mmCIF file of C-alpha atoms in Angstrom:
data_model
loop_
_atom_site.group_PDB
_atom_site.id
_atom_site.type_symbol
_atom_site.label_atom_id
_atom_site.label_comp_id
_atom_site.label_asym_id
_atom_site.label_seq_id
_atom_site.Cartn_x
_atom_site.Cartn_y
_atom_site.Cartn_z
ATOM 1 C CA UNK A 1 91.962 116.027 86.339
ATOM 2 C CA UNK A 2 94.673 113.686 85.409
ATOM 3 C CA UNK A 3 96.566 111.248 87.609
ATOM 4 C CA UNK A 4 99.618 109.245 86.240
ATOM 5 C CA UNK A 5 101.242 106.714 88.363
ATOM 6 C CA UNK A 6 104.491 105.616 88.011
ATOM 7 C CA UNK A 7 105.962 102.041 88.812
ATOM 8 C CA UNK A 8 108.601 101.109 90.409
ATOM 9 C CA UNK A 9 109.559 103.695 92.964
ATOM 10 C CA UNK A 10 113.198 102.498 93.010
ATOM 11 C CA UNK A 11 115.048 100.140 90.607
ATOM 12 C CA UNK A 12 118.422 98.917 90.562
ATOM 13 C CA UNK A 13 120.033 97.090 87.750
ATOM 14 C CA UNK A 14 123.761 95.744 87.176
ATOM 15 C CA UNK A 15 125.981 97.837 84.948
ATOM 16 C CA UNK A 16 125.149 97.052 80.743
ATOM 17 C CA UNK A 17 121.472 95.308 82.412
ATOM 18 C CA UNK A 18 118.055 96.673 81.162
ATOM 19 C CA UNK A 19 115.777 99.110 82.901
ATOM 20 C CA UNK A 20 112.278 99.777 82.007
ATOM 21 C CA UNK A 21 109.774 102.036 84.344
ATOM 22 C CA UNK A 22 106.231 101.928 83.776
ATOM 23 C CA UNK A 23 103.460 105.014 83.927
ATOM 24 C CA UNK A 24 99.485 105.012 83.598
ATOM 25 C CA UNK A 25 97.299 107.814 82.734
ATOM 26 C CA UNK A 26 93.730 108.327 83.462
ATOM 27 C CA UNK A 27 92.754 111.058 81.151
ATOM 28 C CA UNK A 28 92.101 109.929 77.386
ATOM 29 C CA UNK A 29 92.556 113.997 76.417
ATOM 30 C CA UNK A 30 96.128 113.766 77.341
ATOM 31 C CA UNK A 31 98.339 113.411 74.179
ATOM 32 C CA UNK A 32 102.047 114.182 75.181
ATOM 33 C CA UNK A 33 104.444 112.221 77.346
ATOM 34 C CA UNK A 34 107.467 113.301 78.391
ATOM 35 C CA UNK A 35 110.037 111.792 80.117
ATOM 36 C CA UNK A 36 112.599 113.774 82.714
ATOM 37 C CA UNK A 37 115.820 112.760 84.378
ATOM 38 C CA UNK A 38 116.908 114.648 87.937
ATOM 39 C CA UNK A 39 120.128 114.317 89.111
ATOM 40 C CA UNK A 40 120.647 115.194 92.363
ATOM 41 C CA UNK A 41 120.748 118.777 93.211
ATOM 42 C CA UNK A 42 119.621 119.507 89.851
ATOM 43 C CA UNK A 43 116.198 120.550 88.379
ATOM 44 C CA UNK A 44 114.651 117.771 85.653
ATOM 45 C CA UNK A 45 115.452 117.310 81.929
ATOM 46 C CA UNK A 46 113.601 116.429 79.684
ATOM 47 C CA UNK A 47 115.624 113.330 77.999
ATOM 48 C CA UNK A 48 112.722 112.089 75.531
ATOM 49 C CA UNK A 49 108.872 112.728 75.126
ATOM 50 C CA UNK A 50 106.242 110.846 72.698
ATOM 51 C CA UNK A 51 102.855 112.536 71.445
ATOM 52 C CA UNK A 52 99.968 110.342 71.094
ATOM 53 C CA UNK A 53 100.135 110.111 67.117
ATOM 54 C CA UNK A 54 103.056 107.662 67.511
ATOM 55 C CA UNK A 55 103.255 104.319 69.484
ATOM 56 C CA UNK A 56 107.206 103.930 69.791
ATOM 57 C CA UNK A 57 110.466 106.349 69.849
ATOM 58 C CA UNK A 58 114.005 105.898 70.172
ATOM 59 C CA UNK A 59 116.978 107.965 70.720
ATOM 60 C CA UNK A 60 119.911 105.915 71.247
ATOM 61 C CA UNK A 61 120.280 103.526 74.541
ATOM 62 C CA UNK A 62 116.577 105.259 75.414
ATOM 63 C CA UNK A 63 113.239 104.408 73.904
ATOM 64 C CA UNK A 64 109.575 105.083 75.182
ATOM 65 C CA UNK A 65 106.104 103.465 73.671
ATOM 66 C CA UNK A 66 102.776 104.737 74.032
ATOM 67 C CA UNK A 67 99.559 102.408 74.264
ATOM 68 C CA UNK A 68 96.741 104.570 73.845
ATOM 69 C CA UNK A 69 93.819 101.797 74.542
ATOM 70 C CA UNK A 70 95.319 101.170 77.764
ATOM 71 C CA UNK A 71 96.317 104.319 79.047
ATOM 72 C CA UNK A 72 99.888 103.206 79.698
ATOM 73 C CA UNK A 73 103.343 104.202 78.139
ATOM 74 C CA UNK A 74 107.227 103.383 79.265
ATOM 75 C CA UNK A 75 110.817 104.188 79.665
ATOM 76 C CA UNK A 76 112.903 101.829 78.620
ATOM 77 C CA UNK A 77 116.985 102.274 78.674
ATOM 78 C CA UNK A 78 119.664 99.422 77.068
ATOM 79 C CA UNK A 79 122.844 98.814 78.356
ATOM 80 C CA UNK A 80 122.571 101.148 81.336
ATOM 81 C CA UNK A 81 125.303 102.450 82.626
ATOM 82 C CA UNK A 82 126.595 104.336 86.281
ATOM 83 C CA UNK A 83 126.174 107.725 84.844
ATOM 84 C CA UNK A 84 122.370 106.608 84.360
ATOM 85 C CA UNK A 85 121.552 106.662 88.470
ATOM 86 C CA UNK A 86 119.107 109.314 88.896
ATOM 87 C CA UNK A 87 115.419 109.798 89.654
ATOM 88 C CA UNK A 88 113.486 109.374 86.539
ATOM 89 C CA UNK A 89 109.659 111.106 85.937
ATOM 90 C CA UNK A 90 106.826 110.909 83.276
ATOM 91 C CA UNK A 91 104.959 112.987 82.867
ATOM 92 C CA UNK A 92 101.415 113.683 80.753
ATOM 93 C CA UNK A 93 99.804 116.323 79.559
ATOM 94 C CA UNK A 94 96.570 117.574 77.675
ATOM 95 C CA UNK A 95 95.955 120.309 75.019
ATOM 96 C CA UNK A 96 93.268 122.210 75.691
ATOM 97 C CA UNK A 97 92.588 125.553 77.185
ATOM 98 C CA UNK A 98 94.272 124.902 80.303
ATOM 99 C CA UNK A 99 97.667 125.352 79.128
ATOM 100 C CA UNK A 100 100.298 122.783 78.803
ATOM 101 C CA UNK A 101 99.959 121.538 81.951
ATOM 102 C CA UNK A 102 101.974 118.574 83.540
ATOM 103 C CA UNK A 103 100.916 116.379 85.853
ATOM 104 C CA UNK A 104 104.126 114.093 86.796
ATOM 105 C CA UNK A 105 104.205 110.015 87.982
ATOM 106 C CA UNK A 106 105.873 109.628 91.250
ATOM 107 C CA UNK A 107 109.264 109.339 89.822
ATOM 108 C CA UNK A 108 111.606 106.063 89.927
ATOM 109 C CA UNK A 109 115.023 106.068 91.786
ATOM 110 C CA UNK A 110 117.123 104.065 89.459
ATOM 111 C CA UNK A 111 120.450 102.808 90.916
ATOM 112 C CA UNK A 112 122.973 101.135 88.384
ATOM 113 C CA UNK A 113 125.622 99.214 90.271
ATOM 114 C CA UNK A 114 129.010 99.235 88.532
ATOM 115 C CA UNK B 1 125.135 130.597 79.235
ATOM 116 C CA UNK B 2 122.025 129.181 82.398
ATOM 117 C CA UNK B 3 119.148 128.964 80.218
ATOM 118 C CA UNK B 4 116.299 128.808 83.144
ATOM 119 C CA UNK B 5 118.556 130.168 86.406
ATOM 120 C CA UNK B 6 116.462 130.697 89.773
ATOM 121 C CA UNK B 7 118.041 132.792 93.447
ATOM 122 C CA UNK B 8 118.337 131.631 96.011
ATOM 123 C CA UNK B 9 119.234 128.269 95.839
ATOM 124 C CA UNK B 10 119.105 127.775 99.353
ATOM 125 C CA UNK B 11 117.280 129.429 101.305
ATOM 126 C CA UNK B 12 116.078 128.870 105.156
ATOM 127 C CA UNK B 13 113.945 131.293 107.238
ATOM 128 C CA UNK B 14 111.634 130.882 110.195
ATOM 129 C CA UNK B 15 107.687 130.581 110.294
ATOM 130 C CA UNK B 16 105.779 133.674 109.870
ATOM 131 C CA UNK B 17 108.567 135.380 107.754
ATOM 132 C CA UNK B 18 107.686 136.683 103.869
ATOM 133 C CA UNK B 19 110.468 135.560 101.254
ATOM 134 C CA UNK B 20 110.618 135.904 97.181
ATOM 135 C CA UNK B 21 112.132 133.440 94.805
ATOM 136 C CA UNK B 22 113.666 134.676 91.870
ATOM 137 C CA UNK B 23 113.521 133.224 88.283
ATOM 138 C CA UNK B 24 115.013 134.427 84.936
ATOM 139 C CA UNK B 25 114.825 132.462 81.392
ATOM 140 C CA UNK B 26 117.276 133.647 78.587
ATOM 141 C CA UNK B 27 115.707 131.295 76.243
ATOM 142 C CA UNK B 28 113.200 133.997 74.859
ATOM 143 C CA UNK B 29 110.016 131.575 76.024
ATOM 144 C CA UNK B 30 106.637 132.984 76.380
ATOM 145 C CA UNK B 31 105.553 130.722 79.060
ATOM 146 C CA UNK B 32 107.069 130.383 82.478
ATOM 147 C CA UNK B 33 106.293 127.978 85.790
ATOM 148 C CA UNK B 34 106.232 127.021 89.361
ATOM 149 C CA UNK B 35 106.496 123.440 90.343
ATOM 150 C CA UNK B 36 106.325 122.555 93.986
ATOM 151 C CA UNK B 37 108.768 119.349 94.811
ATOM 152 C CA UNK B 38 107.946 117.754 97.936
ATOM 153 C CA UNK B 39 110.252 115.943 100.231
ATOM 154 C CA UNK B 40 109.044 112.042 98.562
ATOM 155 C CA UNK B 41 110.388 113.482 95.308
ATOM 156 C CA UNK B 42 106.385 114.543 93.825
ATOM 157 C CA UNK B 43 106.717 117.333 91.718
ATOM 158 C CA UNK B 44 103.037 119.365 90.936
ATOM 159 C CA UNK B 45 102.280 122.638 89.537
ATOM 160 C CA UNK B 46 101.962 125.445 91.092
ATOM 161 C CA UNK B 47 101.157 128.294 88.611
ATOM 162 C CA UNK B 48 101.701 128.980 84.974
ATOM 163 C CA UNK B 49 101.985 132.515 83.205
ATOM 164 C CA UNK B 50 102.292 133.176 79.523
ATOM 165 C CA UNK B 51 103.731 136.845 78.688
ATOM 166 C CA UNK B 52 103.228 138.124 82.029
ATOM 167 C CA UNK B 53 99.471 136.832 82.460
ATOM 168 C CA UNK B 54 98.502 133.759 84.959
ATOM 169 C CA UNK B 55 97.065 131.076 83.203
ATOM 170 C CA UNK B 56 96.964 128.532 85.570
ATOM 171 C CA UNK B 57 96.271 128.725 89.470
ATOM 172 C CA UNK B 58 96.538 124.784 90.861
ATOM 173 C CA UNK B 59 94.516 125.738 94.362
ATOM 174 C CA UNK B 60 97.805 127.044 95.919
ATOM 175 C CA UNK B 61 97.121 129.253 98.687
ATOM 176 C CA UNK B 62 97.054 133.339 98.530
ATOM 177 C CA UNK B 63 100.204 133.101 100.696
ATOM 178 C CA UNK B 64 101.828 132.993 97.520
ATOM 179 C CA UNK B 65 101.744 135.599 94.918
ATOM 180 C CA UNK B 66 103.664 134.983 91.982
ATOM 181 C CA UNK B 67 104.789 138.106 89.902
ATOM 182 C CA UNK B 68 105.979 138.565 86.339
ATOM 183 C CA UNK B 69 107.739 141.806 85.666
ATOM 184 C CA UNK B 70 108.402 141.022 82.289
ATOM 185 C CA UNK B 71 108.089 137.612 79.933
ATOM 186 C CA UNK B 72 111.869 136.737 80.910
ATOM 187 C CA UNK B 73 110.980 136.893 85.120
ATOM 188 C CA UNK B 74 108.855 135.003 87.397
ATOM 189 C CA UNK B 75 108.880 135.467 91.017
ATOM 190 C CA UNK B 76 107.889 133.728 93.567
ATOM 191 C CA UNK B 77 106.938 135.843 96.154
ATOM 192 C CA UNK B 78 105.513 133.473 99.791
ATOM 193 C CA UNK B 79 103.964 135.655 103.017
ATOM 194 C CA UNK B 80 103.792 133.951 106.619
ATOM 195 C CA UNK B 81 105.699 131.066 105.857
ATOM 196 C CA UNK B 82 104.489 128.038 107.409
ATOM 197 C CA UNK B 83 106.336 124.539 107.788
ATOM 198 C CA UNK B 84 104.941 122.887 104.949
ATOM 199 C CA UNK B 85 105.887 124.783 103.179
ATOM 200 C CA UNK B 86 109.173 123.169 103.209
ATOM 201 C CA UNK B 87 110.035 121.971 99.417
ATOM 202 C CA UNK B 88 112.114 122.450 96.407
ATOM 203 C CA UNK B 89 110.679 124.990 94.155
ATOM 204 C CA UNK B 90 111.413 124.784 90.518
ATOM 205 C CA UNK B 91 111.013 127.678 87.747
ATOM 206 C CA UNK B 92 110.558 126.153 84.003
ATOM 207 C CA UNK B 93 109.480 127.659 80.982
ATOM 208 C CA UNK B 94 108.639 126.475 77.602
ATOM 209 C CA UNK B 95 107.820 128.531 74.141
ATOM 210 C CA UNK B 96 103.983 129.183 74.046
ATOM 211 C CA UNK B 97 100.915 128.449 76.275
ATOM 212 C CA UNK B 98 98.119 125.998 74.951
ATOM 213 C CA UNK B 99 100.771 123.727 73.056
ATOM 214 C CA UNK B 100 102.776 120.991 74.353
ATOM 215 C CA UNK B 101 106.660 122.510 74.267
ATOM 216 C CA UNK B 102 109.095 121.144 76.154
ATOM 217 C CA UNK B 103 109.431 122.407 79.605
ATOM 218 C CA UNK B 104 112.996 123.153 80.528
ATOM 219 C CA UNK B 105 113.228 124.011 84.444
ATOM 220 C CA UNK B 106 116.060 125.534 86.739
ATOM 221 C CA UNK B 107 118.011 124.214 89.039
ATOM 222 C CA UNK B 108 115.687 124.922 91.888
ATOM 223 C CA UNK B 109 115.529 126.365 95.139
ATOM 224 C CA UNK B 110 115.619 124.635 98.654
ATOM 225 C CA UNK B 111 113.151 126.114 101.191
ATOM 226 C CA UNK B 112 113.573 124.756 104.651
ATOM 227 C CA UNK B 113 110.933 127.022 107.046
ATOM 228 C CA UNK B 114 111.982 126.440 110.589
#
């Protein structure tokens, strides 16, 4: 099945600084990556996802790219700001028979210091 | 309006008791979920039914029996509760089985077994 692991476990960054978290994959089926924030006490949301047929996407202060070859794909969020702190997941997922099934990285506690 | 809303969200009982999880999803998906979230933050699948039918079964004990009364409810129903069985459960749902939809989830639903 698939395994994704998820680097680094905890991040903290100044205020308006750069954060990027990194995820593997180990199963070449898997064609859709989504990313989800969880705030605390709160379930996750999905704040972007890429599908395997394109290598970058943006939305705003958040972008993610995909390399396919090397399994590997990433978060990456500009000018971060307080209201960013949360615990960040990718995800990946297959389509096949088995249903859209995610299997989820280990998830990255990012702390933005004001 | 809650678009994926789950009861409890606390809940705390003692070993050997039986205890149910409700979910509810107003967003007229076919699909619905259980997600496991350990105490280390890992989130994994639990089970996966599309218009009341189980799709997925990720090896999680007969101790708990999900149950779909309709396409809009999935419950998550847990006999002799044991201590690690101590989580966050979450409830998602997307639109369809087999495709790659986003996955919206609830807010989920502390279970501390004493």
């Amino acid at each position: 099945g698939e395994n994704v692991e998820q680097h680094p476990s905890t991040l903290s960054v100044q205020e308006g600084d750069s954060a990027v978290i990194k995820c593997t994959y180990s199963d070449s089926a898997s064609n859709y990556f989504p990313w989800y924030k969880q705030e605390l006490g709160k379930g996750p949301q999905l704040i972007i996802d890429i599908r395997s047929n394109v290598g970058e996407k943006k939305d705003q202060r958040i972008a993610v790219t995909l390399n396919k070859t090397a399994k590997h794909f990433s978060l990456h969020i500009t000018e971060t700001q307080p209201e960013d702190s949360a615990v960040y997941f990718c995800a990946a997922s297959p389509f096949n028979n088995a249903g859209n099934m995610l299997t989820f990285g280990g998830g990255t506690r990012l702390m933005v210091k004001p | 309006d809650t678009a994926v809303s789950q009861t409890p969200k606390y809940l705390v009982t003692q070993m050997g008791n039986d205890k149910s999880i409700k979910c509810e999803q107003n967003l007229g998906h076919d699909t619905m979920y259980w997600y496991k979230q350990d105490s280390k933050k890992f989130l994994k699948i639990m089970f996966s039914y599309n218009n009341k039918e189980l799709i997925i079964n990720e090896t999680v004990p007969n101790r708990f029996s999900p149950k779909s009364p309709d396409k809009a409810h999935l419950n998550l129903h847990i006999n002799s509760l044991e201590l690690g069985d101590s989580a966050v459960y979450f409830c998602a749902s997307s639109l369809a089985p087999f495709r790659t939809d986003t996955q919206y989830f609830g807010p989920g639903t502390r279970l501390t077994v004493l």
